[in-house]
Coordinates of C-alpha atoms and ligand atoms in Angstrom, one line a residue:
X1 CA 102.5 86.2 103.7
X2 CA 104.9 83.9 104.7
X3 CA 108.5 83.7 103.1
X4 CA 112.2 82.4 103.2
X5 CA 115.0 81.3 101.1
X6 CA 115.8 78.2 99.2
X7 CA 117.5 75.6 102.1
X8 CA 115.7 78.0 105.1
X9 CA 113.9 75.8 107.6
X10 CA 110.6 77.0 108.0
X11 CA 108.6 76.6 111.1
X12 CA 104.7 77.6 111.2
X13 CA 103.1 77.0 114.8
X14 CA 99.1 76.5 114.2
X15 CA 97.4 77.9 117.1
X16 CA 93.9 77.3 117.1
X17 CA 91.7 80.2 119.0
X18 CA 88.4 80.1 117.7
X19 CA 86.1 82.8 116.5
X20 CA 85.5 85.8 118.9
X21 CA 81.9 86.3 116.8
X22 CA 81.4 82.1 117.7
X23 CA 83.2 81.5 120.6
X24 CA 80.8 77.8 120.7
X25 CA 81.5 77.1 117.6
X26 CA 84.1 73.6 117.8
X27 CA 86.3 73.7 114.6
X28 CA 89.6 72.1 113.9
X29 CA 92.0 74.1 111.8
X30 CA 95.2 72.7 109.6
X31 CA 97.7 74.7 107.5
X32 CA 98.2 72.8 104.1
X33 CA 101.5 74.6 102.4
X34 CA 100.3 74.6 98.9
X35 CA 102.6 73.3 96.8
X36 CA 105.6 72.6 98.9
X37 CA 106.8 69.0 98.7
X38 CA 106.7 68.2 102.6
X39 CA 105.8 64.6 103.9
X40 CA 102.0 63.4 104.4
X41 CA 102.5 63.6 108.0
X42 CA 102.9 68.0 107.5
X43 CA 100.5 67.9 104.4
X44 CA 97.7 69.4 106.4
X45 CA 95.4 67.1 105.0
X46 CA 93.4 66.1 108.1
X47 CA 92.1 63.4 106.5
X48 CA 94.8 61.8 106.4
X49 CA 97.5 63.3 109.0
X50 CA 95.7 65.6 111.9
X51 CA 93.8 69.0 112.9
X52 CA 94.7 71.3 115.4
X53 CA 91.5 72.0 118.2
X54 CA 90.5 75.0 119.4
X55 CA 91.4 76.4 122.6
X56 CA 88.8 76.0 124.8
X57 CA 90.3 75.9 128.9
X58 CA 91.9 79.2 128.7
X59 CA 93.4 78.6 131.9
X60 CA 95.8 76.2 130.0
X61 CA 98.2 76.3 127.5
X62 CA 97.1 76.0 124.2
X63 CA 97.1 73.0 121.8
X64 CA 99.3 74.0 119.0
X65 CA 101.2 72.4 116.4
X66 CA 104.6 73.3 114.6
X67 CA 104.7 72.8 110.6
X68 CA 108.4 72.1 109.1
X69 CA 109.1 73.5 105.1
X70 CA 112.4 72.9 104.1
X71 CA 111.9 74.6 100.3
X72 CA 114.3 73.0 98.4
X73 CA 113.7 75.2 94.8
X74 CA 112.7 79.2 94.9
X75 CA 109.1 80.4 93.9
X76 CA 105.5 81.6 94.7
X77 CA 102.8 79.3 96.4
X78 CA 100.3 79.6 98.7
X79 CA 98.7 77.9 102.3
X80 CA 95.9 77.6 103.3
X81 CA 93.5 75.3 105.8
X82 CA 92.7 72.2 104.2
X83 CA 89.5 71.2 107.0
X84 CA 86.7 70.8 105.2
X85 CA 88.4 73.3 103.1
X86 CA 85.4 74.4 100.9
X87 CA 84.2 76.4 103.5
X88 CA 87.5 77.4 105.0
X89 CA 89.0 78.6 102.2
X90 CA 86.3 80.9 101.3
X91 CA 86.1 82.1 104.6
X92 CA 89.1 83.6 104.0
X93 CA 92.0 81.0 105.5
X94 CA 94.9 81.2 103.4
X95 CA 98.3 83.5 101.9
X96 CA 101.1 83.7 100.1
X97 CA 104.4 81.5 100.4
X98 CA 107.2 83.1 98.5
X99 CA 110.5 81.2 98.3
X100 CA 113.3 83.4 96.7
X101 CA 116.8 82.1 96.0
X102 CA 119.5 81.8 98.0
X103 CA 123.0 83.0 97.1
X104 CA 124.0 79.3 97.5
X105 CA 121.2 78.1 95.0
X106 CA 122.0 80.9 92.8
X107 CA 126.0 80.3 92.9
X108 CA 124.9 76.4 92.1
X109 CA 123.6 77.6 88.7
X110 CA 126.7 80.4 88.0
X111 CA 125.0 83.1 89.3
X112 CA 127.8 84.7 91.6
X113 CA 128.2 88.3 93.4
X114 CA 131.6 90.1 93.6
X115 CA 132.4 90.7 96.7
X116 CA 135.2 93.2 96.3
X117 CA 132.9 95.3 93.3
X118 CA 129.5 93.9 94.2
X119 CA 128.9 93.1 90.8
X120 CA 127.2 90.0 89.7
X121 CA 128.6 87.3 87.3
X122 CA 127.2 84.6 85.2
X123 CA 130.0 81.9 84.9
X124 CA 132.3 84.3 85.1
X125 CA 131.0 87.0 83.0
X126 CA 129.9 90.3 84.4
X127 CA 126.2 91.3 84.2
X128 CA 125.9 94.6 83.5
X129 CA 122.2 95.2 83.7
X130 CA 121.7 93.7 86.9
X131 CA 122.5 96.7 89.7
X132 CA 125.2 96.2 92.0
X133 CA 122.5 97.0 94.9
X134 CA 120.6 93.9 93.7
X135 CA 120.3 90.7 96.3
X136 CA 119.4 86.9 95.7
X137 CA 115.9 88.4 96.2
X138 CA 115.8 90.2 93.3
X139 CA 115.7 86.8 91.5
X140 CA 112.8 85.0 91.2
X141 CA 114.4 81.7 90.1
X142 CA 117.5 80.5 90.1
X143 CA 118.6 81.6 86.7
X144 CA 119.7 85.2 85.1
X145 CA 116.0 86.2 83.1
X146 CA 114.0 86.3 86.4
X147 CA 115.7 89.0 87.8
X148 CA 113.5 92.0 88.9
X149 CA 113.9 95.6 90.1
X150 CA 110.4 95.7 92.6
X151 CA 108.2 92.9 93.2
X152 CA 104.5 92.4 93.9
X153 CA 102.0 89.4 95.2
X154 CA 99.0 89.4 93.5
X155 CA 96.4 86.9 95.5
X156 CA 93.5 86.8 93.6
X157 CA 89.7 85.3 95.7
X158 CA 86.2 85.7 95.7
X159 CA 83.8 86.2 98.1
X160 CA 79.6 84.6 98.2
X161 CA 78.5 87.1 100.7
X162 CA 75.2 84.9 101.5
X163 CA 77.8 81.5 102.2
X164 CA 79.5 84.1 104.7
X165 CA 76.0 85.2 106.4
X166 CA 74.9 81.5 106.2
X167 CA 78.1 80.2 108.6
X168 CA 77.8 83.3 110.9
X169 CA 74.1 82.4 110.6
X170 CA 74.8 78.7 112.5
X171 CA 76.2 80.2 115.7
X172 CA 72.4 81.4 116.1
X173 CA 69.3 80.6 118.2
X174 CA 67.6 79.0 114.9
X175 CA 70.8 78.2 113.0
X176 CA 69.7 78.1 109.0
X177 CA 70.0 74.8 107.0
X178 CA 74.2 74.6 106.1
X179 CA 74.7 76.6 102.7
X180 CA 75.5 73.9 99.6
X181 CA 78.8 75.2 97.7
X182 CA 77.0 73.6 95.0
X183 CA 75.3 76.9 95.0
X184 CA 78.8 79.1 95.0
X185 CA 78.0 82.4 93.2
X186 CA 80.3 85.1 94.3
X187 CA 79.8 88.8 94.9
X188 CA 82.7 89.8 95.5
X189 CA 86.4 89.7 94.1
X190 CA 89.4 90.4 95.9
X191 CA 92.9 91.4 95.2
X192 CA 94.7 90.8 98.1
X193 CA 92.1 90.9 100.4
X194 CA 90.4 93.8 99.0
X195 CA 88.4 95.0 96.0
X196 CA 88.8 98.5 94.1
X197 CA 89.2 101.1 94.8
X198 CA 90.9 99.7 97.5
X199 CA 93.6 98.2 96.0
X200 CA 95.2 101.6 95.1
X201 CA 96.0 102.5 98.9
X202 CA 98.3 101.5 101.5
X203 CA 97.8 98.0 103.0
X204 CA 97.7 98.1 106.5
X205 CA 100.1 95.1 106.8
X206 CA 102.5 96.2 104.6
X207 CA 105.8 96.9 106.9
X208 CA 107.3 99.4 107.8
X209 CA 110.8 99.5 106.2
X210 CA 112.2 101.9 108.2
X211 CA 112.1 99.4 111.4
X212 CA 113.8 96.6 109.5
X213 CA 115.2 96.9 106.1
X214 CA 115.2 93.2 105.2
X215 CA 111.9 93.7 104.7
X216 CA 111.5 96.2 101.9
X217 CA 110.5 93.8 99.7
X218 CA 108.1 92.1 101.7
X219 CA 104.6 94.3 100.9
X220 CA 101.0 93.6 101.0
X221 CA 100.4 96.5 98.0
X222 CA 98.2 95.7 94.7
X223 CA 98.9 99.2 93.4
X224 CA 102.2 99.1 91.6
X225 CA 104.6 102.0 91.6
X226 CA 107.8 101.6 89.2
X227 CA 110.0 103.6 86.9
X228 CA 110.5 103.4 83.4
X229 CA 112.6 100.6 82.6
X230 CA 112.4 98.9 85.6
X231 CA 111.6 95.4 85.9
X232 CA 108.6 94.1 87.8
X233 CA 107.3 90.9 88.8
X234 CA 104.1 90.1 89.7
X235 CA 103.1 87.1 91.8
X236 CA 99.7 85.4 90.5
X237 CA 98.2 83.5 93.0
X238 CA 94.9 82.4 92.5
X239 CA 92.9 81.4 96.1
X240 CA 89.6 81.9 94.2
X241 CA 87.1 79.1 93.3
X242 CA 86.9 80.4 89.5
X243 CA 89.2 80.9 86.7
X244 CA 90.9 84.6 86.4
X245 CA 91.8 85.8 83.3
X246 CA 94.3 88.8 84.2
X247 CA 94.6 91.5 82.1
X248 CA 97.2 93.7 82.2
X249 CA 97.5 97.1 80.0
X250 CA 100.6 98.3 78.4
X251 CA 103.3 96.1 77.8
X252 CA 103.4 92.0 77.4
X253 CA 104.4 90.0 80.4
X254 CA 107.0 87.2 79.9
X255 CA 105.9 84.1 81.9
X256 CA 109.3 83.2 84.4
X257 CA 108.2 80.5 86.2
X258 CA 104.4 78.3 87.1
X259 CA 103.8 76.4 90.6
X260 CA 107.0 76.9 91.5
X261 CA 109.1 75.8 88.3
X262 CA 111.1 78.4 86.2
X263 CA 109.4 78.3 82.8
X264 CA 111.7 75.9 80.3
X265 CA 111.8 78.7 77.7
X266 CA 114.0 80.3 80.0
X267 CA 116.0 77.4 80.7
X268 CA 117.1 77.0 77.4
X269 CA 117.7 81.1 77.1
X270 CA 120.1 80.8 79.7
X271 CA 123.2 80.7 77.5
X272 CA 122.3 84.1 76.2
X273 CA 122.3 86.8 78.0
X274 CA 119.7 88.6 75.9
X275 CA 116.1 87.5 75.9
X276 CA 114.4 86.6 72.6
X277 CA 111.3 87.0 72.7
X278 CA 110.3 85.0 70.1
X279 CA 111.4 82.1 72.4
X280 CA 109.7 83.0 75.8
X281 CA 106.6 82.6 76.7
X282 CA 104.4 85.9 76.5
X283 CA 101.2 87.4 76.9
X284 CA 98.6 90.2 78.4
X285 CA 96.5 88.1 79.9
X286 CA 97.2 85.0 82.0
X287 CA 94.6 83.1 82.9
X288 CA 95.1 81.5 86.2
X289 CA 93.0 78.8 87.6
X290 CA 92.3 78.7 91.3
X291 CA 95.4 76.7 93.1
X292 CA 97.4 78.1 90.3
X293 CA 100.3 80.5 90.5
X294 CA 102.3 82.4 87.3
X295 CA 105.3 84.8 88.5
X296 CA 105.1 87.3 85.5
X297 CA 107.9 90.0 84.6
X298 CA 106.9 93.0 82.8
X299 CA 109.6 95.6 81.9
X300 CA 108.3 99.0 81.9
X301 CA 109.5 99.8 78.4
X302 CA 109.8 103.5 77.6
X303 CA 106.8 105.0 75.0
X304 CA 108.2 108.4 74.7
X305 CA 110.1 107.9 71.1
X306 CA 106.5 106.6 69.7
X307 CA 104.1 108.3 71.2
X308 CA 105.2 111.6 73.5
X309 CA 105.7 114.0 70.1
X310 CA 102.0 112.8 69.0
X311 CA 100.9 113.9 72.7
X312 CA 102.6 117.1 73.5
X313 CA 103.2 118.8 69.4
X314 CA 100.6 116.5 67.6
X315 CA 101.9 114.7 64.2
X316 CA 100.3 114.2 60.4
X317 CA 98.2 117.9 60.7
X318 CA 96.3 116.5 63.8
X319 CA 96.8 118.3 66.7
X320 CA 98.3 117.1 70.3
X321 CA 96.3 115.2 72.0
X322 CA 96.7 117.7 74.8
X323 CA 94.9 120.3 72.8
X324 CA 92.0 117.9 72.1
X325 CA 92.0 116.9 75.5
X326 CA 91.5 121.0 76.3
X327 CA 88.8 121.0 73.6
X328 CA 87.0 118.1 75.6
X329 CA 87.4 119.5 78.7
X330 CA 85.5 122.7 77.5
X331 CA 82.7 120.5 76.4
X332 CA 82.4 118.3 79.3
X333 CA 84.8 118.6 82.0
X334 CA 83.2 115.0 83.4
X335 CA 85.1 113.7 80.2
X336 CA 88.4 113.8 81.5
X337 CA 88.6 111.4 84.8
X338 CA 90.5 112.2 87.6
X339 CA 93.1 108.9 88.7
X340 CA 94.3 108.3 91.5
X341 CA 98.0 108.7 92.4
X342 CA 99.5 105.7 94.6
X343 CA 99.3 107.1 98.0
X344 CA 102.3 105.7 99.4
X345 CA 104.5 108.2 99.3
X346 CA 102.1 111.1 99.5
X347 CA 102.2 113.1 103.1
X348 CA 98.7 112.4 104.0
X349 CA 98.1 108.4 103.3
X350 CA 94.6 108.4 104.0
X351 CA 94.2 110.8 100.9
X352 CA 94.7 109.9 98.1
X353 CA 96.0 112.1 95.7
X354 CA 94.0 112.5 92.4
X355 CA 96.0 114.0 88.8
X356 CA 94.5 113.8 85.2
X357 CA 95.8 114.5 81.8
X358 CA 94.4 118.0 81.6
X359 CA 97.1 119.0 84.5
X360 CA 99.3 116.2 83.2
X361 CA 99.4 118.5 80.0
X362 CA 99.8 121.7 81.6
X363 CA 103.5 120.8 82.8
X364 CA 106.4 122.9 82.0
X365 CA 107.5 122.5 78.3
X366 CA 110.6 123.0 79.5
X367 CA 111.7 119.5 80.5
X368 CA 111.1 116.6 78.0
X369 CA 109.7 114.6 79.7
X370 CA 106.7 116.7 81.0
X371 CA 103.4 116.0 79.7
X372 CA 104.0 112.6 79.4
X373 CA 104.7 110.9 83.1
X374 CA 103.3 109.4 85.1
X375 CA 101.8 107.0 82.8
X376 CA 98.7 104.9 84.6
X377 CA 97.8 101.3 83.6
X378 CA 94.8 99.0 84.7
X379 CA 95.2 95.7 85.3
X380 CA 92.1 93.4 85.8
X381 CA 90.3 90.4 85.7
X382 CA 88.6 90.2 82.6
X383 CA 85.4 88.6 83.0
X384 CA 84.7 92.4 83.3
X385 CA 81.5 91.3 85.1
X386 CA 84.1 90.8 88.1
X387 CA 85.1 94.1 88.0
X388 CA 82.1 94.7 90.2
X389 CA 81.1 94.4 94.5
X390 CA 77.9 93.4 94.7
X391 CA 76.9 94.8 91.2
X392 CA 79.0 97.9 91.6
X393 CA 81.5 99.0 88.7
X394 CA 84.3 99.8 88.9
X395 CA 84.8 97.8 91.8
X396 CA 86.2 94.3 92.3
X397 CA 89.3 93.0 90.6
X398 CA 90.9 96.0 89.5
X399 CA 94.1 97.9 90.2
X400 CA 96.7 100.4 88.7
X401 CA 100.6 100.3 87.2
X402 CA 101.8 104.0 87.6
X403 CA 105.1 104.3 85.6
X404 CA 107.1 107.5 86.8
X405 CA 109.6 109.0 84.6
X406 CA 113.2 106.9 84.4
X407 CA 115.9 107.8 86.9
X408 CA 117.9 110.0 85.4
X409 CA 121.1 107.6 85.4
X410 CA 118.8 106.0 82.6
X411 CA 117.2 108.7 81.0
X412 CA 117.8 109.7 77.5
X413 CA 116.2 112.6 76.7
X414 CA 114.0 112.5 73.7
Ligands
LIG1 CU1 90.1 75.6 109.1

């Protein structure tokens, strides 16, 4: 992932080292910033600017090359190689470029920050809902409706493992005739970079925020971990060579912003500081074609009023659900699934810890809002056939929303 702020200058050297598996193999290499609005000559489109060769006299520097990005307007893209990209893209040559506000572009549409309070304005006006604690990266665009409590990139790609045999394949004594992408018919689907159950643990790139906390945001995670009521955006970003339908349990996402341009619903929302949304653009499943990107804001709305009383005391002469999940259990304890806990935080992060509704049940009755948190939501591509590796389910392109109980500075008890 590679990231700044609205008026940053942005410098990517391109260092071309080859393949350690095909240390023959001659390749040029280009990065192509998807999206951004940079001259021909820093398109990465070899084809018509350059390529950067591989390092071959290791004695020597190497060649390298420095790419300029000077984002002008915030939002979530992507780069990638562009040589011969059919085959460099699926081989697994591209990321996510997330521009965020700065205060300057922000303070250009009336978005301002107190400095004596720390409180942030609209034109004057105070905005109560957005925390004092908030930065211009809580924002996703420059205006009041994409602002979010946590944030996550969702980079969404597909793998043909015989096209990835086929080009190690080449490097050999008796290299195989050149696969045709014509033939493309993936195996695999990844979520950044991995497929379930993967997604629900740590990313080994994600950094840690202890060493620099300008980074906190900054994550490589696909399992997302909020409160209730909290605001999350979700970065599509679609690398893939096939159309993703992304379906997400739970609540309706509101649509801020596509390649990189704050959705016009919102625009015209701007002069209220309550969304209506009849007039946004919503939905629980965005469909995302490859090349694509949607940043998507869910607010963790809070089910307890509808739902917990059903759950823990039962409603209408049917019992609680808990007491029929009990009944189940005693038929067929393989009927109630163990999930996963997001193993972030959890002592041990190489195990993950597992919870399910029988034990979720068993909590104390005497806090409210026991038996009900955490609350655990898929989210998936939903050509369910891609919820698969290698014919494997569930595997693929699926993660989880875990939704804790609300801090208690927002909790009303119920
Ligand atoms: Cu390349």
């Amino acid at each position: 992932m590679i990231w700044g702020e609205v008026g940053d200058n942005i410098y990517i050297t391109l260092i071309n080292i080859g393949m350690k598996e095909l240390p023959d193999f001659m390749d040029l290499h280009t990065v192509h910033m998807h999206g951004a609005h940079v001259a021909t000559q820093l398109d990465g489109f070899p084809e018509s600017s350059f390529g950067v060769p591989m390092w071959e006299n290791t004695a020597e520097a190497p060649p390298n090359a420095t790419y300029y990005f000077h984002p002008e307007d915030p939002g979530t893209l992507m780069y990638h190689c562009h040589l011969e990209a059919s085959e460099h893209v699926q081989m697994g040559m591209y990321g996510a470029l997330v521009v965020y506000p700065s205060m300057g572009s922000l303070a250009k549409n009336g978005i301002t920050k107190c400095g004596k309070c720390g409180c942030w304005k609209l034109y004057g006006d105070e905005l109560y809902h957005i925390p004092k604690t908030a930065t211009n990266r809580n924002f996703a665009y420059n205006n009041i409706h994409s602002y979010f409590d946590k944030e996550y990139v969702m980079l969404l790609s597909d793998i043909d493992s015989r096209w990835h045999q086929n080009v190690y394949d080449q490097g050999q004594l008796n290299p195989p005739v050149p696969f045709n992408p014509v033939d493309f018919k993936p195996d695999f689907w990844l979520v950044n970079g991995r497929a379930f159950p993967d997604t629900l643990t740590q990313h080994p790139l994600t950094y840690d925020t202890s060493i620099n906390s300008n980074l906190t945001q900054v994550n490589y995670e696909s399992y997302v971990h909020v409160k209730t009521n909290e605001k999350f955006l979700l970065r599509m970003i679609n690398m893939g060579y096939q159309v993703v339908p992304w379906h997400i349990h739970g609540w309706h996402f509101m649509v801020v912003g596509k390649d990189s341009h704050l959705s016009p619903f919102l625009a015209f929302a701007e002069a209220n500081k309550h969304i209506n949304h009849q007039l946004t653009e919503m939905g629980f499943t965005n469909t995302i074609g490859s090349g694509e990107t949607y940043d998507l804001i869910i607010s963790a709305e809070d089910k307890r009023k509808l739902y917990r009383n059903y759950i823990v005391n039962g409603k209408d002469n049917f019992p609680s659900l808990c007491e029929q999940l009990n009944e189940i259990y005693d038929i067929d304890n393989n009927a109630i699934f163990d999930i996963p806990e997001e193993p972030i935080n959890c002592k041990y992060p190489n195990l993950i810890r597992l919870t399910n509704y029988i034990e979720i049940c068993a909590q104390s009755p005497n806090n409210s809002n026991d038996k009900f948190f955490p609350q655990f939501y898929p989210m998936h591509n939903h050509d369910d056939y891609k919820v698969t590796n290698n014919g494997k389910y569930p595997d693929g392109q699926l993660t989880m929303i875990q939704v804790d109980r609300p801090d208690n500075k927002m909790q009303k008890e119920l």
